[in-house]
PDB file of C-alpha atoms in Angstrom:
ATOM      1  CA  UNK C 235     110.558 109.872  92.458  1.00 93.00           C
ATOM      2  CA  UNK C 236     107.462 111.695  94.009  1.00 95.00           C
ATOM      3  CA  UNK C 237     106.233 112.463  97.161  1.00 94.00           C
ATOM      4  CA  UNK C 238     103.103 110.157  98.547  1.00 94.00           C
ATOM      5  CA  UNK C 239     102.578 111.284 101.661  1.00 94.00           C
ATOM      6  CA  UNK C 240     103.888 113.179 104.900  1.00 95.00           C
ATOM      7  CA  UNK C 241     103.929 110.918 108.196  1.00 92.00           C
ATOM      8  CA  UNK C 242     103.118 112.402 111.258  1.00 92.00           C
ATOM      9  CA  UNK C 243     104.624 110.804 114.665  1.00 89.00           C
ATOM     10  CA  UNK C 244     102.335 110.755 117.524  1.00 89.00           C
ATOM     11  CA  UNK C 245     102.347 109.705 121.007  1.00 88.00           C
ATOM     12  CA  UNK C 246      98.732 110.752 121.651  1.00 92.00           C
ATOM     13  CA  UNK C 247      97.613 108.299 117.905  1.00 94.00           C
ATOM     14  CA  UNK C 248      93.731 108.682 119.172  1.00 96.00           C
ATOM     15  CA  UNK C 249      93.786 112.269 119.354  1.00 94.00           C
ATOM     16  CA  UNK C 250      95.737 112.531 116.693  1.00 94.00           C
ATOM     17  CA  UNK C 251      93.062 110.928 114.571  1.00 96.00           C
ATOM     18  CA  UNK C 252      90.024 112.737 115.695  1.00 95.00           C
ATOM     19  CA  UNK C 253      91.950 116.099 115.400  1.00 92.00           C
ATOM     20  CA  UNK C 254      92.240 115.095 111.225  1.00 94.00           C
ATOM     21  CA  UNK C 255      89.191 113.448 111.138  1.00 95.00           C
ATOM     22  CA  UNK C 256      86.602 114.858 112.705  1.00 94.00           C
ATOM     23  CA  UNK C 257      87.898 118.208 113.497  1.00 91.00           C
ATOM     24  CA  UNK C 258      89.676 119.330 110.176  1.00 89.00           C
ATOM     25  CA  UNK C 259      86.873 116.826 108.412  1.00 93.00           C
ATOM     26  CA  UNK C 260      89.669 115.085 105.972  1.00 94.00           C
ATOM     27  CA  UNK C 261      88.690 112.174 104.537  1.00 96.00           C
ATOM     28  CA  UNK C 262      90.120 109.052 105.985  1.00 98.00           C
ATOM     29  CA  UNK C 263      91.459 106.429 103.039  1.00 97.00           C
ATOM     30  CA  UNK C 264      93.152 103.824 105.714  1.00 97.00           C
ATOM     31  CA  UNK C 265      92.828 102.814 109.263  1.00 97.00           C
ATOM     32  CA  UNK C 266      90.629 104.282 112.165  1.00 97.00           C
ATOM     33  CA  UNK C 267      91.063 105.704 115.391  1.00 94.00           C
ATOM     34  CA  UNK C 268      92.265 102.119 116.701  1.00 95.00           C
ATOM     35  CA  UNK C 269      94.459 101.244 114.090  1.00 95.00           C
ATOM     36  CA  UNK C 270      97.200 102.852 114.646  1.00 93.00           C
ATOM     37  CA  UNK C 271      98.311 104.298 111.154  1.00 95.00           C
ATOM     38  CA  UNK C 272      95.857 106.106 109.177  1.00 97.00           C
ATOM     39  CA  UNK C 273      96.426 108.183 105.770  1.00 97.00           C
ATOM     40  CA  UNK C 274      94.153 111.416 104.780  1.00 97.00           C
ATOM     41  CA  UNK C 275      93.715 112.319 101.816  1.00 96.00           C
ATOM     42  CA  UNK C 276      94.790 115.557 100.715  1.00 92.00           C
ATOM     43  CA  UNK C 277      94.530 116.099  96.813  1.00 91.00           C
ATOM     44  CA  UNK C 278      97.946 113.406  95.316  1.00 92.00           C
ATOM     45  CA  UNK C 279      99.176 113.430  98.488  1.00 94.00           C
ATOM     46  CA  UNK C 280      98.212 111.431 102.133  1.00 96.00           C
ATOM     47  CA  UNK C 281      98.640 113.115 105.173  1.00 95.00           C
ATOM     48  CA  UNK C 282      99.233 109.969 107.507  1.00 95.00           C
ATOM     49  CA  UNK C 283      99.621 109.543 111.266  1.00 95.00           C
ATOM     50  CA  UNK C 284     101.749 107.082 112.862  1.00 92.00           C
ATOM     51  CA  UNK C 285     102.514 105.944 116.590  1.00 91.00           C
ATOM     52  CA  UNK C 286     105.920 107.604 116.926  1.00 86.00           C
ATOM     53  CA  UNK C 287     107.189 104.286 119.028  1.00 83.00           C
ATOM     54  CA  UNK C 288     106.476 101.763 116.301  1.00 83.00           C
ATOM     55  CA  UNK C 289     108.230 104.190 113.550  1.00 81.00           C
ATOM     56  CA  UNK C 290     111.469 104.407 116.247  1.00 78.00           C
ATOM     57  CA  UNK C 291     111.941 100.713 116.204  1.00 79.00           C
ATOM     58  CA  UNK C 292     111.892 100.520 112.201  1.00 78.00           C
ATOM     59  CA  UNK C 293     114.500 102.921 112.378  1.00 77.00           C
ATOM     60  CA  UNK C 294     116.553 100.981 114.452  1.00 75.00           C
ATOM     61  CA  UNK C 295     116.622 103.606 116.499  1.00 71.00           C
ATOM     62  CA  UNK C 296     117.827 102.733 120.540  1.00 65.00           C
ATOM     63  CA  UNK C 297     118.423 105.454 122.538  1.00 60.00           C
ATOM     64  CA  UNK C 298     115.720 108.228 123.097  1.00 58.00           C
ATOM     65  CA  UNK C 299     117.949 110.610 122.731  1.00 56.00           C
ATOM     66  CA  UNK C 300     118.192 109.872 118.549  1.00 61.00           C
ATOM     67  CA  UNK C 301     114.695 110.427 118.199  1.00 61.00           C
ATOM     68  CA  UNK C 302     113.214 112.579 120.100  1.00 64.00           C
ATOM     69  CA  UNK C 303     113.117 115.606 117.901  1.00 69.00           C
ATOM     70  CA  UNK C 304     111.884 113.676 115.096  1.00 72.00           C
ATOM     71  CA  UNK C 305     108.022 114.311 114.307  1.00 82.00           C
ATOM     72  CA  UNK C 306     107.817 113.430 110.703  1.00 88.00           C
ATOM     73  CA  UNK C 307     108.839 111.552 107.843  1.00 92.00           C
ATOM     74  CA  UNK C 308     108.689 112.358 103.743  1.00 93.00           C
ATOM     75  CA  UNK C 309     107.682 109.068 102.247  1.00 95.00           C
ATOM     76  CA  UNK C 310     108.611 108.756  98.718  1.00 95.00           C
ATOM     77  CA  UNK C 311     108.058 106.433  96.091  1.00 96.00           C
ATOM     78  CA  UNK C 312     110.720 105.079  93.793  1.00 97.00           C
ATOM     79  CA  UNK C 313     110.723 102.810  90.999  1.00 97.00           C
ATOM     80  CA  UNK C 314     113.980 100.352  92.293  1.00 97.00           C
ATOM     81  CA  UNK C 315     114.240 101.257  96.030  1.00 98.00           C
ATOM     82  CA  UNK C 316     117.945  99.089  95.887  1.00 98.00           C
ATOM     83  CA  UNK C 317     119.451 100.999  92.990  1.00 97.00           C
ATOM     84  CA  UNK C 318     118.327 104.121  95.016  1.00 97.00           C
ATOM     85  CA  UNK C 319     120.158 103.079  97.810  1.00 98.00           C
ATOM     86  CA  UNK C 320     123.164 102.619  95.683  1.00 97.00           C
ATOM     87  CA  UNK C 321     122.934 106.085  94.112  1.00 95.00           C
ATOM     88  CA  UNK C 322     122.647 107.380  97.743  1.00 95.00           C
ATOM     89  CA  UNK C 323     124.431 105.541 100.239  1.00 95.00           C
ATOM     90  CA  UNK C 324     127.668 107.228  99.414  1.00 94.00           C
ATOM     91  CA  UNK C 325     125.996 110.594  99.579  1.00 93.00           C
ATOM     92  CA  UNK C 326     123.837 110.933 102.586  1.00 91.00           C
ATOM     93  CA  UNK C 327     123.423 109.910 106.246  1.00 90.00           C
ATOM     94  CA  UNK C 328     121.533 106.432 105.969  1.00 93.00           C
ATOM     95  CA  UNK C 329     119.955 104.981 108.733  1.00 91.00           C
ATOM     96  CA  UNK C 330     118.514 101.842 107.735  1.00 93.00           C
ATOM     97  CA  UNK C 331     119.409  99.716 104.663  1.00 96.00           C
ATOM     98  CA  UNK C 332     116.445  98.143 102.454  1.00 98.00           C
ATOM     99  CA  UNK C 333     114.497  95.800 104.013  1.00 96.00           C
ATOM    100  CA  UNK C 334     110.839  94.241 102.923  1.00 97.00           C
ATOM    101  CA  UNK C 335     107.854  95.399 105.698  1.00 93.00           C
ATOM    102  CA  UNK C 336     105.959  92.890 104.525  1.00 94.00           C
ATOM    103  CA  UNK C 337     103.450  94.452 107.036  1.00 89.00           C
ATOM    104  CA  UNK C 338     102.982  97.506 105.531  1.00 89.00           C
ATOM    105  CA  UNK C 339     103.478  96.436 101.938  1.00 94.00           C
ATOM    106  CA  UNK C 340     106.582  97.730 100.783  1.00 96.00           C
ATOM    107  CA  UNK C 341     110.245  97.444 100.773  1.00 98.00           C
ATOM    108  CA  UNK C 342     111.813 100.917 102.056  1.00 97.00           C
ATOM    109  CA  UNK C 343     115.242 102.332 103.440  1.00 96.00           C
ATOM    110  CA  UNK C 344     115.565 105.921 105.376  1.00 94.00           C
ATOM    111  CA  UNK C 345     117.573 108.694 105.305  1.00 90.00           C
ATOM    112  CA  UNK C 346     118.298 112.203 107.287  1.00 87.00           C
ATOM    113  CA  UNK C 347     118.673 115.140 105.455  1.00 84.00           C
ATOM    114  CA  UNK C 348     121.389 117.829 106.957  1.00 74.00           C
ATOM    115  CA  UNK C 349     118.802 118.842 109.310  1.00 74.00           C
ATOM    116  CA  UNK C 350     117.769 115.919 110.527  1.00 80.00           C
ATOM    117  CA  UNK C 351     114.361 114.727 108.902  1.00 81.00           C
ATOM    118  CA  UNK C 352     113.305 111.393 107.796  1.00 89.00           C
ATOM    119  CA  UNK C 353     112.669 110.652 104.393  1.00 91.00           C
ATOM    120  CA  UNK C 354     111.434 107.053 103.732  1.00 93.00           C
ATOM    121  CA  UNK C 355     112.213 105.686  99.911  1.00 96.00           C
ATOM    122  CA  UNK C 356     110.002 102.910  99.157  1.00 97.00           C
ATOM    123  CA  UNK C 357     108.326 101.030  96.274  1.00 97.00           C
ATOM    124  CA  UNK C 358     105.609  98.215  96.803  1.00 96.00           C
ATOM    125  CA  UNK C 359     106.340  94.546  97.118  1.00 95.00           C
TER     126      UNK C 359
END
């Protein structure tokens, strides 16, 4: 496993982008300010930015009251995203089972830690 980036959820996306982008100065490796999703590069790791409301419905996610406090997600990047979900199904509080995004690339499931966070586990299709 290892880290490839921490998502940021945003309801203000445009700001959002020109905060990271032209006010910190990071360098911007994917999308714009109209895109939606964009990833930063910081050192190994992407900072990325995502529209909080498109990130609620791939969690499955229906009543505002599940996601309200939720402002960010670890992604992570695994070799076999279904035997991961096997080794931690049992363990932890899943919220979605594996499923290919073909739009973004990857096949991913998501957990919550005890306090709550996201953390995406995905590998590329």
């Amino acid at each position: 496993m290892k880290i490839t980036n921490v998502r940021l959820l945003t309801d203000h996306y445009r700001s959002m982008f020109n905060f990271y982008n032209e006010t910190l100065r990071l360098e911007c490796v994917f999308g714009n300010e109209n895109s939606n999703y964009a990833d930063f590069k910081l050192g190994e790791v992407y900072l990325s930015i995502f529209i909080k409301e498109h990130m609620i419905k791939a969690l499955n996610f229906n009543d505002e009251t599940e996601y309200k406090n939720h402002k960010q997600v670890i992604v992570v990047e695994v070799d076999d995203v279904d035997q991961t979900y096997e080794d931690l199904k049992s363990k932890t509080n899943v919220i979605t089972e594996p499923t290919n995004r073909d739009i973004w690339g990857i096949r991913c499931f998501h957990i919550l830690d005890p306090e709550d966070n996201v953390i995406e586990f995905y590998n590329a299709l």
